[in-house]
Coordinates of C-alpha atoms in Angstrom, one line a residue:
M1 CA 6.8 -25.4 -59.4
N2 CA 9.8 -23.1 -59.0
L3 CA 8.8 -20.1 -57.0
R4 CA 10.0 -17.8 -59.7
K5 CA 8.3 -19.4 -62.7
S6 CA 4.9 -19.3 -64.4
K7 CA 3.7 -21.8 -67.0
L8 CA 2.0 -20.5 -70.1
R9 CA 0.3 -22.6 -72.8
S10 CA 0.1 -20.6 -76.0
N11 CA -1.1 -21.0 -79.5
Y12 CA 2.1 -19.2 -80.5
F13 CA 3.9 -22.5 -79.7
R14 CA 2.9 -26.0 -80.7
S15 CA -0.6 -26.7 -79.5
S16 CA 0.3 -29.0 -76.6
Q17 CA 3.5 -27.3 -75.6
T18 CA 4.0 -26.0 -72.1
V19 CA 6.6 -23.3 -71.6
A20 CA 8.1 -22.2 -68.2
F21 CA 9.2 -18.6 -67.9
T22 CA 11.5 -17.2 -65.3
M23 CA 10.6 -14.0 -63.6
I24 CA 13.1 -12.1 -65.7
A25 CA 11.5 -13.3 -69.0
F26 CA 7.9 -13.1 -67.8
F27 CA 7.2 -9.4 -68.3
N28 CA 9.1 -9.3 -71.6
A29 CA 7.0 -12.2 -72.8
V30 CA 3.8 -10.5 -71.8
Q31 CA 4.7 -7.3 -73.5
T32 CA 5.6 -9.3 -76.7
C33 CA 2.2 -11.0 -76.6
R34 CA 0.4 -7.7 -76.2
R35 CA 2.3 -6.1 -79.1
L36 CA 1.7 -9.1 -81.4
K37 CA -2.1 -9.3 -80.9
H38 CA -2.4 -12.7 -82.6
I39 CA -0.4 -14.3 -79.8
R40 CA -2.6 -15.4 -77.0
V41 CA -2.2 -17.9 -74.2
G42 CA -4.7 -20.6 -73.5
V43 CA -3.8 -21.5 -69.9
V44 CA -1.6 -19.8 -67.3
V45 CA -0.5 -21.6 -64.1
G46 CA 1.7 -19.6 -61.9
N47 CA 3.4 -19.3 -58.5
P48 CA 4.9 -15.8 -58.7
P49 CA 7.4 -14.3 -56.3
F50 CA 5.8 -12.5 -53.3
E51 CA 8.2 -9.6 -53.2
S52 CA 7.4 -6.0 -52.4
K53 CA 9.8 -4.5 -54.9
L54 CA 10.2 -4.2 -58.6
T55 CA 13.2 -6.4 -59.4
T56 CA 13.4 -6.1 -63.2
P57 CA 13.1 -3.3 -65.9
G58 CA 10.1 -5.3 -67.3
A59 CA 8.4 -5.2 -63.9
E60 CA 9.0 -1.4 -63.6
K61 CA 7.5 -0.8 -67.0
A62 CA 4.5 -3.0 -66.1
F63 CA 4.1 -1.2 -62.8
A64 CA 4.1 2.2 -64.5
A65 CA 1.5 1.0 -67.0
Y66 CA -0.7 -0.1 -64.1
Q67 CA -0.4 3.2 -62.4
K68 CA -1.4 5.0 -65.5
E69 CA -4.3 2.7 -66.3
F70 CA -5.9 2.6 -62.8
D71 CA -4.7 6.0 -61.4
G72 CA -3.1 4.5 -58.4
A73 CA -0.1 2.5 -57.2
L74 CA -0.1 -1.2 -56.9
P75 CA -0.5 -2.2 -53.2
D76 CA 2.9 -2.3 -51.5
K77 CA 4.5 -2.7 -55.0
Q78 CA 3.5 -6.4 -54.6
L79 CA 5.1 -8.3 -57.5
G80 CA 2.6 -11.2 -57.2
Y81 CA -0.3 -8.8 -57.9
L82 CA 1.6 -7.5 -61.0
F83 CA 2.0 -11.1 -62.3
L84 CA -1.7 -11.7 -61.8
H85 CA -2.7 -8.5 -63.5
E86 CA -0.4 -8.8 -66.5
A87 CA -0.9 -12.5 -67.0
M88 CA -4.7 -12.1 -67.4
K89 CA -4.2 -9.7 -70.3
I90 CA -2.6 -12.3 -72.5
V91 CA -5.0 -15.2 -71.9
A92 CA -7.1 -16.0 -74.9
A93 CA -10.9 -15.7 -74.8
G94 CA -12.1 -19.0 -73.3
G95 CA -8.8 -19.5 -71.6
A96 CA -8.1 -19.6 -67.9
L97 CA -5.6 -18.6 -65.2
C98 CA -4.7 -20.4 -62.0
M99 CA -2.2 -18.4 -59.8
L100 CA -1.1 -18.4 -56.2
Q101 CA -1.4 -15.1 -54.3
Q102 CA -0.5 -14.1 -50.8
D103 CA -3.4 -14.1 -48.3
G104 CA -3.4 -10.3 -48.4
F105 CA -5.2 -10.5 -51.7
L106 CA -8.3 -11.3 -49.7
Y107 CA -7.6 -10.1 -46.2
N108 CA -5.5 -6.9 -46.3
Q109 CA -7.3 -3.5 -46.5
G110 CA -4.5 -2.2 -48.7
S111 CA -5.4 -4.6 -51.5
V112 CA -9.1 -3.8 -51.6
K113 CA -8.9 -1.5 -54.7
F114 CA -6.7 -4.0 -56.6
R115 CA -8.9 -7.0 -55.7
R116 CA -12.2 -5.3 -56.6
T117 CA -10.7 -4.0 -59.9
F118 CA -9.6 -7.6 -60.7
F119 CA -13.1 -9.0 -59.8
K120 CA -14.8 -6.4 -61.9
S121 CA -12.6 -7.0 -64.9
W122 CA -12.5 -10.8 -65.0
R123 CA -14.8 -13.7 -64.2
V124 CA -13.2 -15.2 -61.1
R125 CA -14.5 -18.8 -60.9
E126 CA -12.8 -19.9 -57.7
V127 CA -10.8 -18.7 -54.8
L128 CA -9.1 -21.6 -53.1
D129 CA -8.2 -20.4 -49.5
F130 CA -5.3 -22.1 -47.7
V131 CA -4.9 -19.4 -45.1
S132 CA -5.5 -21.7 -42.2
V133 CA -3.0 -24.4 -43.5
R134 CA 0.4 -24.2 -42.0
G135 CA 3.7 -25.2 -43.6
L136 CA 2.6 -25.4 -47.3
F137 CA 6.1 -24.2 -48.2
E138 CA 9.2 -25.7 -46.6
A139 CA 11.2 -22.5 -46.5
A140 CA 8.5 -20.3 -44.8
D141 CA 5.0 -20.5 -43.4
T142 CA 3.6 -18.3 -46.2
K143 CA -0.2 -18.0 -46.2
V144 CA -1.6 -18.3 -49.7
I145 CA -4.8 -18.4 -51.7
V146 CA -5.2 -19.6 -55.3
V147 CA -7.1 -17.4 -57.9
V148 CA -8.8 -19.3 -60.7
A149 CA -10.2 -16.9 -63.4
A150 CA -11.6 -17.1 -66.9
A151 CA -10.6 -14.6 -69.6
E152 CA -14.0 -13.0 -69.8
A153 CA -16.0 -10.3 -68.1
P154 CA -18.2 -11.4 -65.2
K155 CA -21.9 -11.7 -65.9
E156 CA -24.6 -10.1 -63.8
N157 CA -25.3 -13.3 -61.9
S158 CA -21.7 -14.6 -61.7
R159 CA -20.7 -16.3 -58.5
I160 CA -17.3 -17.1 -57.0
L161 CA -16.7 -20.4 -55.2
H162 CA -14.7 -19.6 -52.0
A163 CA -13.3 -23.0 -50.9
V164 CA -11.7 -23.0 -47.5
F165 CA -9.2 -25.7 -46.9
R166 CA -8.6 -26.7 -43.3
R167 CA -5.5 -27.7 -41.3
T168 CA -5.5 -31.5 -41.2
G169 CA -3.1 -34.4 -40.7
R170 CA -3.0 -35.1 -44.4
A171 CA -2.2 -31.5 -45.2
N172 CA 0.5 -31.3 -42.5
A173 CA 2.1 -34.4 -43.9
G174 CA 2.0 -33.1 -47.4
Q175 CA -0.3 -35.9 -48.6
G176 CA -3.2 -33.8 -49.8
F177 CA -6.1 -31.7 -48.7
D178 CA -9.5 -32.3 -47.1
I179 CA -12.6 -30.2 -47.7
D180 CA -16.2 -30.6 -46.9
Y181 CA -19.6 -29.2 -47.9
Y182 CA -19.6 -26.5 -45.2
D183 CA -16.3 -25.2 -46.4
L184 CA -17.7 -24.3 -49.9
H185 CA -19.2 -20.9 -50.1
W186 CA -20.8 -19.3 -53.2
V187 CA -20.2 -15.6 -53.2
P188 CA -22.2 -13.4 -55.7
N189 CA -19.8 -11.3 -57.7
T190 CA -21.8 -8.2 -56.6
V191 CA -21.1 -9.1 -53.0
A192 CA -17.4 -9.7 -53.7
L193 CA -17.2 -6.2 -55.2
S194 CA -18.8 -4.4 -52.3
A195 CA -18.3 -6.4 -49.1
D196 CA -14.8 -7.2 -47.9
D197 CA -16.1 -9.0 -44.7
I198 CA -17.5 -11.9 -46.7
W199 CA -14.1 -13.7 -46.8
P200 CA -13.4 -13.8 -43.1
A201 CA -17.0 -14.6 -42.4
N202 CA -16.7 -17.7 -44.7
I203 CA -13.5 -18.8 -42.9
V204 CA -15.6 -19.3 -39.7
G205 CA -18.7 -20.8 -41.1
G206 CA -20.3 -18.4 -43.6
G207 CA -24.1 -18.2 -43.9
R208 CA -25.5 -15.7 -41.3
T209 CA -22.0 -15.0 -39.9
F210 CA -21.5 -12.3 -42.6
A211 CA -24.7 -10.4 -41.6
F212 CA -23.7 -10.6 -37.9
L213 CA -20.3 -9.0 -38.6
E214 CA -21.8 -6.3 -40.9
R215 CA -24.4 -5.3 -38.3
L216 CA -21.9 -4.9 -35.5
K217 CA -19.6 -2.9 -37.8
E218 CA -22.4 -0.3 -38.0
Y219 CA -21.8 0.6 -34.3
P220 CA -19.4 3.4 -33.2
T221 CA -16.1 2.0 -32.0
L222 CA -14.3 2.1 -28.7
K223 CA -11.6 4.2 -30.3
E224 CA -14.1 6.8 -31.5
Y225 CA -15.6 7.0 -28.0
A226 CA -12.1 7.3 -26.3
E227 CA -11.2 10.1 -28.7
A228 CA -14.4 11.9 -27.9
Q229 CA -13.6 11.6 -24.2
E230 CA -10.0 12.8 -24.8
W231 CA -8.6 9.7 -23.1
T232 CA -5.0 8.7 -23.5
F233 CA -5.0 5.2 -24.9
G234 CA -2.7 2.7 -26.6
D235 CA -0.3 -0.2 -26.1
G236 CA 1.9 -0.4 -23.0
Y237 CA 5.6 0.2 -23.1
I238 CA 8.2 -1.7 -25.2
E239 CA 11.5 -2.7 -23.9
G240 CA 14.6 -1.9 -26.0
D241 CA 16.2 -4.8 -27.7
R242 CA 17.5 -3.3 -30.9
G243 CA 20.0 -0.8 -29.5
V244 CA 17.3 1.8 -29.1
S245 CA 16.8 3.6 -25.7
R246 CA 14.5 6.5 -24.9
D247 CA 13.9 8.4 -21.7
A248 CA 11.8 6.3 -19.3
T249 CA 12.3 8.1 -16.0
H250 CA 8.5 7.8 -15.4
L251 CA 8.8 4.0 -15.4
I252 CA 11.9 3.2 -13.4
G253 CA 11.0 2.0 -9.9
E254 CA 7.3 1.8 -10.6
N255 CA 5.0 -1.2 -10.4
M256 CA 4.3 -3.2 -13.5
F257 CA 1.4 -5.7 -14.1
P258 CA 2.5 -8.5 -16.5
S259 CA 0.1 -9.7 -19.2
S260 CA 0.8 -13.3 -18.3
A261 CA -1.0 -12.7 -15.0
F262 CA -4.0 -11.1 -16.7
K263 CA -5.9 -14.4 -17.0
T264 CA -9.2 -13.2 -15.4
D265 CA -11.0 -9.9 -15.2
Q266 CA -8.9 -8.9 -12.2
I267 CA -5.7 -7.1 -11.5
D268 CA -3.8 -9.1 -8.8
R269 CA -1.5 -7.0 -6.7
D270 CA 0.5 -10.1 -5.8
E271 CA 1.6 -10.3 -9.5
F272 CA 3.1 -6.8 -9.6
R273 CA 6.8 -6.4 -10.5
V274 CA 9.1 -3.4 -10.0
I275 CA 10.5 -2.0 -13.2
E276 CA 14.3 -1.9 -13.1
K277 CA 16.5 0.4 -15.1
R278 CA 17.2 -0.8 -18.7
D279 CA 16.7 0.3 -22.3
F280 CA 13.2 1.2 -23.5
E281 CA 12.4 1.5 -27.1
G282 CA 8.8 2.7 -26.6
P283 CA 8.4 4.1 -23.0
R284 CA 5.1 5.9 -23.8
T285 CA 4.1 8.7 -21.4
A286 CA 3.2 8.9 -17.7
E287 CA -0.4 9.6 -18.8
N288 CA -0.7 6.1 -20.4
F289 CA -0.2 4.5 -16.9
S290 CA -2.0 7.0 -14.6
P291 CA -5.4 6.0 -13.1
P292 CA -8.2 5.7 -13.6
M293 CA -7.6 3.2 -16.4
L294 CA -9.3 0.5 -18.3
L295 CA -6.9 -2.3 -19.2
V296 CA -7.7 -4.9 -21.9
R297 CA -5.4 -7.8 -22.7
K298 CA -4.5 -8.4 -26.3
H299 CA -6.0 -11.9 -26.3
I300 CA -9.1 -13.4 -27.7
G301 CA -10.3 -13.8 -24.2
L302 CA -10.6 -10.0 -23.9
Q303 CA -9.6 -10.0 -20.2
H304 CA -10.2 -6.5 -18.8
A305 CA -10.3 -4.6 -15.6
V306 CA -10.5 -1.0 -14.3
W307 CA -7.6 0.2 -12.1
E308 CA -8.1 3.3 -9.9
D309 CA -5.5 3.1 -7.2
S310 CA -2.0 4.3 -8.3
F311 CA 0.4 4.5 -11.2
L312 CA 0.6 1.1 -12.9
A313 CA 2.7 0.3 -15.9
F314 CA 2.2 -2.5 -18.4
K315 CA 3.9 -3.9 -21.5
N316 CA 2.6 -3.8 -25.0
E317 CA 0.6 -7.0 -24.6
I318 CA -2.0 -4.9 -22.9
V319 CA -4.0 -1.9 -24.2
G320 CA -4.8 0.9 -21.8
F321 CA -7.5 3.6 -21.8
A322 CA -6.6 6.3 -19.2
G323 CA -8.9 9.2 -18.3
K324 CA -9.3 11.9 -15.7
K325 CA -10.6 11.1 -12.2
A326 CA -14.1 12.2 -13.2
D327 CA -14.0 9.6 -16.1
A328 CA -13.9 6.6 -13.7
P329 CA -17.7 5.9 -14.1
K330 CA -17.4 6.0 -17.9
L331 CA -14.4 3.6 -17.8
K332 CA -16.4 1.3 -15.6
A333 CA -19.3 1.5 -18.1
V334 CA -17.0 0.3 -20.9
D335 CA -15.8 -2.4 -18.6
R336 CA -19.3 -3.6 -17.9
W337 CA -20.1 -3.5 -21.6
I338 CA -17.3 -5.9 -22.4
T339 CA -18.3 -8.2 -19.6
E340 CA -22.0 -8.2 -20.7
N341 CA -21.3 -8.7 -24.4
R342 CA -18.1 -10.8 -24.1
K343 CA -19.2 -13.6 -26.4
A344 CA -20.4 -11.3 -29.1
L345 CA -17.3 -9.1 -28.9
Q346 CA -15.0 -12.2 -29.0
A347 CA -16.8 -13.4 -32.1
F348 CA -16.4 -9.9 -33.6
V349 CA -12.7 -9.9 -33.0
A350 CA -12.3 -13.4 -34.4
L351 CA -14.1 -12.3 -37.6
S352 CA -12.3 -9.0 -38.0
S353 CA -8.8 -9.7 -36.7
S354 CA -6.2 -10.2 -39.4
R355 CA -4.0 -12.2 -36.9
L356 CA -6.1 -15.1 -35.7
F357 CA -6.5 -16.7 -39.1
K358 CA -2.8 -16.9 -39.7
K359 CA -1.4 -18.1 -36.4
K360 CA -1.9 -20.9 -33.9
A361 CA -1.7 -18.3 -31.0
T362 CA -4.7 -16.5 -29.6
A363 CA -3.1 -13.0 -29.5
I364 CA -4.9 -10.2 -31.1
G365 CA -3.8 -6.7 -32.1
A366 CA -4.4 -3.3 -30.4
S367 CA -6.4 -2.3 -33.5
D368 CA -8.8 -5.2 -32.8
I369 CA -9.5 -3.8 -29.3
R370 CA -9.9 -0.2 -30.6
A371 CA -12.3 -1.4 -33.2
L372 CA -14.7 -3.0 -30.7
P373 CA -18.2 -1.7 -31.1
Y374 CA -19.3 0.5 -28.2
M375 CA -22.3 2.7 -27.7
E376 CA -22.7 4.7 -24.5
N377 CA -26.2 4.1 -23.1
G378 CA -26.8 1.7 -25.9
A379 CA -27.0 -2.1 -26.4
L380 CA -25.8 -4.6 -29.0
E381 CA -29.3 -6.2 -29.1
I382 CA -27.9 -9.6 -29.9
S383 CA -30.7 -11.9 -31.2
A384 CA -31.1 -15.5 -30.2
N385 CA -29.7 -16.6 -33.5
E386 CA -26.8 -14.2 -33.4
A387 CA -26.0 -15.5 -29.9
I388 CA -25.8 -19.0 -31.4
I389 CA -23.4 -17.8 -34.1
A390 CA -21.2 -15.9 -31.7
A391 CA -21.0 -18.8 -29.2
D392 CA -20.0 -21.3 -31.9
I393 CA -17.4 -19.0 -33.4
V394 CA -15.8 -18.5 -30.0
D395 CA -16.2 -22.1 -28.7
Y396 CA -15.6 -24.1 -31.8
Q397 CA -15.0 -22.3 -35.2
S398 CA -12.0 -20.3 -34.2
D399 CA -10.2 -23.3 -32.9
L400 CA -11.3 -25.2 -36.0
V401 CA -9.4 -22.6 -38.1
R402 CA -6.3 -22.6 -36.0
L403 CA -6.1 -26.3 -35.0
G404 CA -7.9 -28.2 -37.6
D405 CA -8.0 -31.9 -36.7
D406 CA -6.9 -31.1 -33.2
S407 CA -9.9 -28.9 -32.5
A408 CA -12.9 -30.0 -30.3
A409 CA -15.2 -29.6 -33.3
L410 CA -13.4 -32.5 -35.1
K411 CA -12.4 -34.5 -32.1
K412 CA -15.8 -34.8 -30.4
T413 CA -18.6 -37.0 -31.7
A414 CA -22.0 -35.6 -32.3
E415 CA -24.4 -37.6 -30.1
K416 CA -24.6 -35.0 -27.3
A417 CA -25.2 -32.2 -29.7
L418 CA -28.0 -33.8 -31.7
D419 CA -30.9 -32.5 -29.5
D420 CA -29.7 -28.9 -29.6
F421 CA -29.1 -29.2 -33.4
A422 CA -32.6 -30.5 -33.9
N423 CA -34.2 -27.9 -31.7
V424 CA -32.6 -25.0 -33.6
Y425 CA -33.3 -26.5 -37.0
C426 CA -36.9 -27.2 -36.2
S427 CA -37.5 -23.7 -34.7
Q428 CA -36.3 -22.1 -37.9
I429 CA -38.4 -24.3 -40.2
N430 CA -41.5 -23.9 -38.1
V431 CA -41.5 -20.2 -38.3
I432 CA -42.8 -20.8 -41.9
Y433 CA -44.4 -24.3 -41.6
G434 CA -45.7 -24.1 -38.0
Q435 CA -49.2 -25.4 -38.8
D436 CA -47.7 -28.8 -39.6
A437 CA -44.7 -28.5 -37.4
L438 CA -41.5 -30.3 -38.1
V439 CA -40.3 -32.5 -35.2
P440 CA -37.1 -34.5 -34.8
L441 CA -37.3 -38.3 -34.7
T442 CA -34.8 -40.8 -33.2
A443 CA -31.4 -40.7 -34.9
Y444 CA -29.5 -43.7 -36.1
V445 CA -25.8 -43.9 -35.7
W446 CA -23.4 -46.0 -37.8
P447 CA -19.7 -46.1 -37.0
G448 CA -18.6 -42.6 -38.1
V449 CA -22.0 -41.5 -39.5
V450 CA -25.2 -40.1 -38.1
C451 CA -28.7 -40.0 -39.7
Q452 CA -31.0 -37.5 -38.1
P453 CA -34.6 -37.8 -39.4
F454 CA -37.4 -35.2 -39.1
S455 CA -41.0 -35.4 -39.8
F456 CA -43.7 -32.8 -40.6
G457 CA -46.6 -33.5 -38.3
G458 CA -44.6 -35.7 -36.0
G459 CA -45.9 -38.8 -34.3
T460 CA -44.1 -41.3 -36.5
S461 CA -40.9 -43.3 -35.8
V462 CA -38.5 -44.6 -38.4
D463 CA -38.2 -48.3 -38.9
W464 CA -34.4 -48.8 -38.8
S465 CA -34.5 -52.6 -39.4
G466 CA -31.9 -53.5 -42.0
A467 CA -30.1 -50.2 -41.6
E468 CA -26.8 -51.9 -40.9
K469 CA -26.8 -53.3 -44.5
L470 CA -26.6 -49.7 -45.7
R471 CA -23.3 -48.9 -43.9
G472 CA -21.1 -49.3 -46.9
R473 CA -23.3 -47.3 -49.2
V474 CA -23.6 -44.5 -46.6
D475 CA -19.8 -44.4 -46.3
R476 CA -19.5 -44.1 -50.1
L477 CA -22.2 -41.5 -50.2
L478 CA -20.3 -39.1 -47.9
K479 CA -16.8 -39.6 -49.2
E480 CA -15.4 -38.6 -52.5
Q481 CA -11.9 -38.7 -53.8
R482 CA -10.9 -36.0 -56.3
G483 CA -7.7 -37.0 -58.0
S484 CA -4.9 -38.1 -55.8
S485 CA -4.7 -35.1 -53.5
I486 CA -8.2 -34.0 -52.5
N487 CA -10.7 -35.8 -50.2
V488 CA -14.2 -34.3 -50.2
T489 CA -16.7 -34.9 -47.4
R490 CA -20.3 -34.5 -48.4
I491 CA -23.5 -34.4 -46.5
A492 CA -26.9 -35.8 -47.6
R493 CA -30.2 -33.9 -47.2
I494 CA -33.0 -36.3 -48.3
Y495 CA -36.6 -35.3 -48.8
D496 CA -39.1 -38.2 -48.8
D497 CA -42.8 -37.4 -48.5
R498 CA -43.1 -35.6 -45.1
F499 CA -39.7 -36.7 -43.9
I500 CA -36.4 -35.0 -44.0
F501 CA -33.2 -37.0 -43.4
F502 CA -29.8 -35.6 -42.7
V503 CA -26.8 -37.9 -43.2
K504 CA -23.5 -36.5 -42.0
P505 CA -20.2 -37.6 -40.4
N506 CA -20.3 -38.3 -36.7
R507 CA -18.3 -35.2 -35.7
L508 CA -19.5 -32.2 -33.7
R509 CA -18.4 -29.9 -36.5
Y510 CA -21.4 -31.0 -38.6
W511 CA -24.0 -30.8 -35.9
L512 CA -23.3 -27.4 -34.3
R513 CA -26.2 -25.1 -33.6
S514 CA -24.9 -22.5 -36.1
V515 CA -24.7 -25.3 -38.7
A516 CA -28.4 -26.0 -38.0
L517 CA -29.1 -22.4 -38.9
R518 CA -27.3 -22.8 -42.3
D519 CA -29.1 -26.1 -42.9
A520 CA -32.4 -24.5 -42.1
D521 CA -31.8 -21.7 -44.5
E522 CA -30.9 -24.1 -47.3
T523 CA -33.9 -26.4 -46.5
L524 CA -36.3 -23.5 -46.7
S525 CA -34.8 -22.6 -50.1
D526 CA -35.2 -26.2 -51.2
L527 CA -38.8 -26.3 -50.1
R528 CA -39.7 -23.1 -51.9
Q529 CA -38.1 -24.5 -55.1
Q530 CA -40.3 -27.6 -54.7
G531 CA -43.4 -25.5 -54.5
Y532 CA -44.1 -25.9 -50.7

């Protein structure tokens, strides 16, 4: 569809007629429909312009009306949001809207009020999330979601389907999209209205990930601690490349540690470079580079080190925390905290960073480092299950978001992970059903598919004779074609007397330990519903 057109199906026109409106005509058409109350639209399908300016008199009038109605400006004067808001008002009862929006609708803090107002006003049925898919549009790598909403108020028990589409070979080739069971997340509308972290948590697995992120966000932050200590902290210097030059006499002739050499938790003197005279757009101050300092690289690896020896400059790919000489022990304590909690902190950054979902790179922002949880003389108290979640986010889920088919989670087969999966799964089930403990049995592997059986009470093996004859049926069970452009990968969880069978694709992604936690939660829910 043309980037500047929305399609409206209206009872004002012939019943089956579809009319395309340009951006110029859209707001005028909406205002006409609102004046003539008998005119209502059955279906709206739109791909609005993502511009942060009001480009027509109709848009300006709609913007003013929005300000008056909701006592606040539209976020960044985003025209796409205005299209979404105005279009819903002319959809007939029982009608529906399907409209593209920029990823900021879900993931930018500036859009929170607008998003919550929309979710409170209309029954949003689905949010189709393409934030991890690159190259959807030829002209630009714009990150988008799709909002599907019904023209009615949400009910008390309404849920939103958050469907996360992955980066795959088919998507990259423009042939369609792939989605699987673990990419489908049902979000209660009450949660969507109150918890902004649910969306990034779903991107990297959902389930207990959300609770993990919410708990860590209750801690004080490294920024708050640094401010209380009156440390000087922030990015390193920025060289001038836009004709801007500021006084940088405190830098010229001094040593600089390049971020490219910050690959471990050490500062290697052999990597130092002497800063030569040139233009500096952001030279910072001498205090930013005076020891003692804690340096943290703006990278998902969270490389860090304390430097106490001498003046040492660094560029803006590193964040520094500089204190007084007496603060060296406190800086070292923060350094130890990052080392001891690295996996959990990396997972926290992956969940809370706005950058990692959108790019292939592993760079993070200074704000991500400042937001790290830190409690002096405290502990994160990571549980065994939280440690599993954090490890899988760092080792697998983050790369699954960024790389899709090229990630280890989709390249590796499952055989080596089955024992760990089974142990985690059984440990969760046996907390409730320990008297007749669930135990794993020998798995059966077809080409591309694994069946992992479990038995309450144990001691029984599965007779796999004739299993090869089921191969075709199993393949059809797990694969579903939706139209011409969507492939759905399903899983099967089968309950038979005291046995439980999992049938899934033979890829590590489906047999991770964090997935075992989600499977266990859903199994316990199933068993309760069956009266056990």
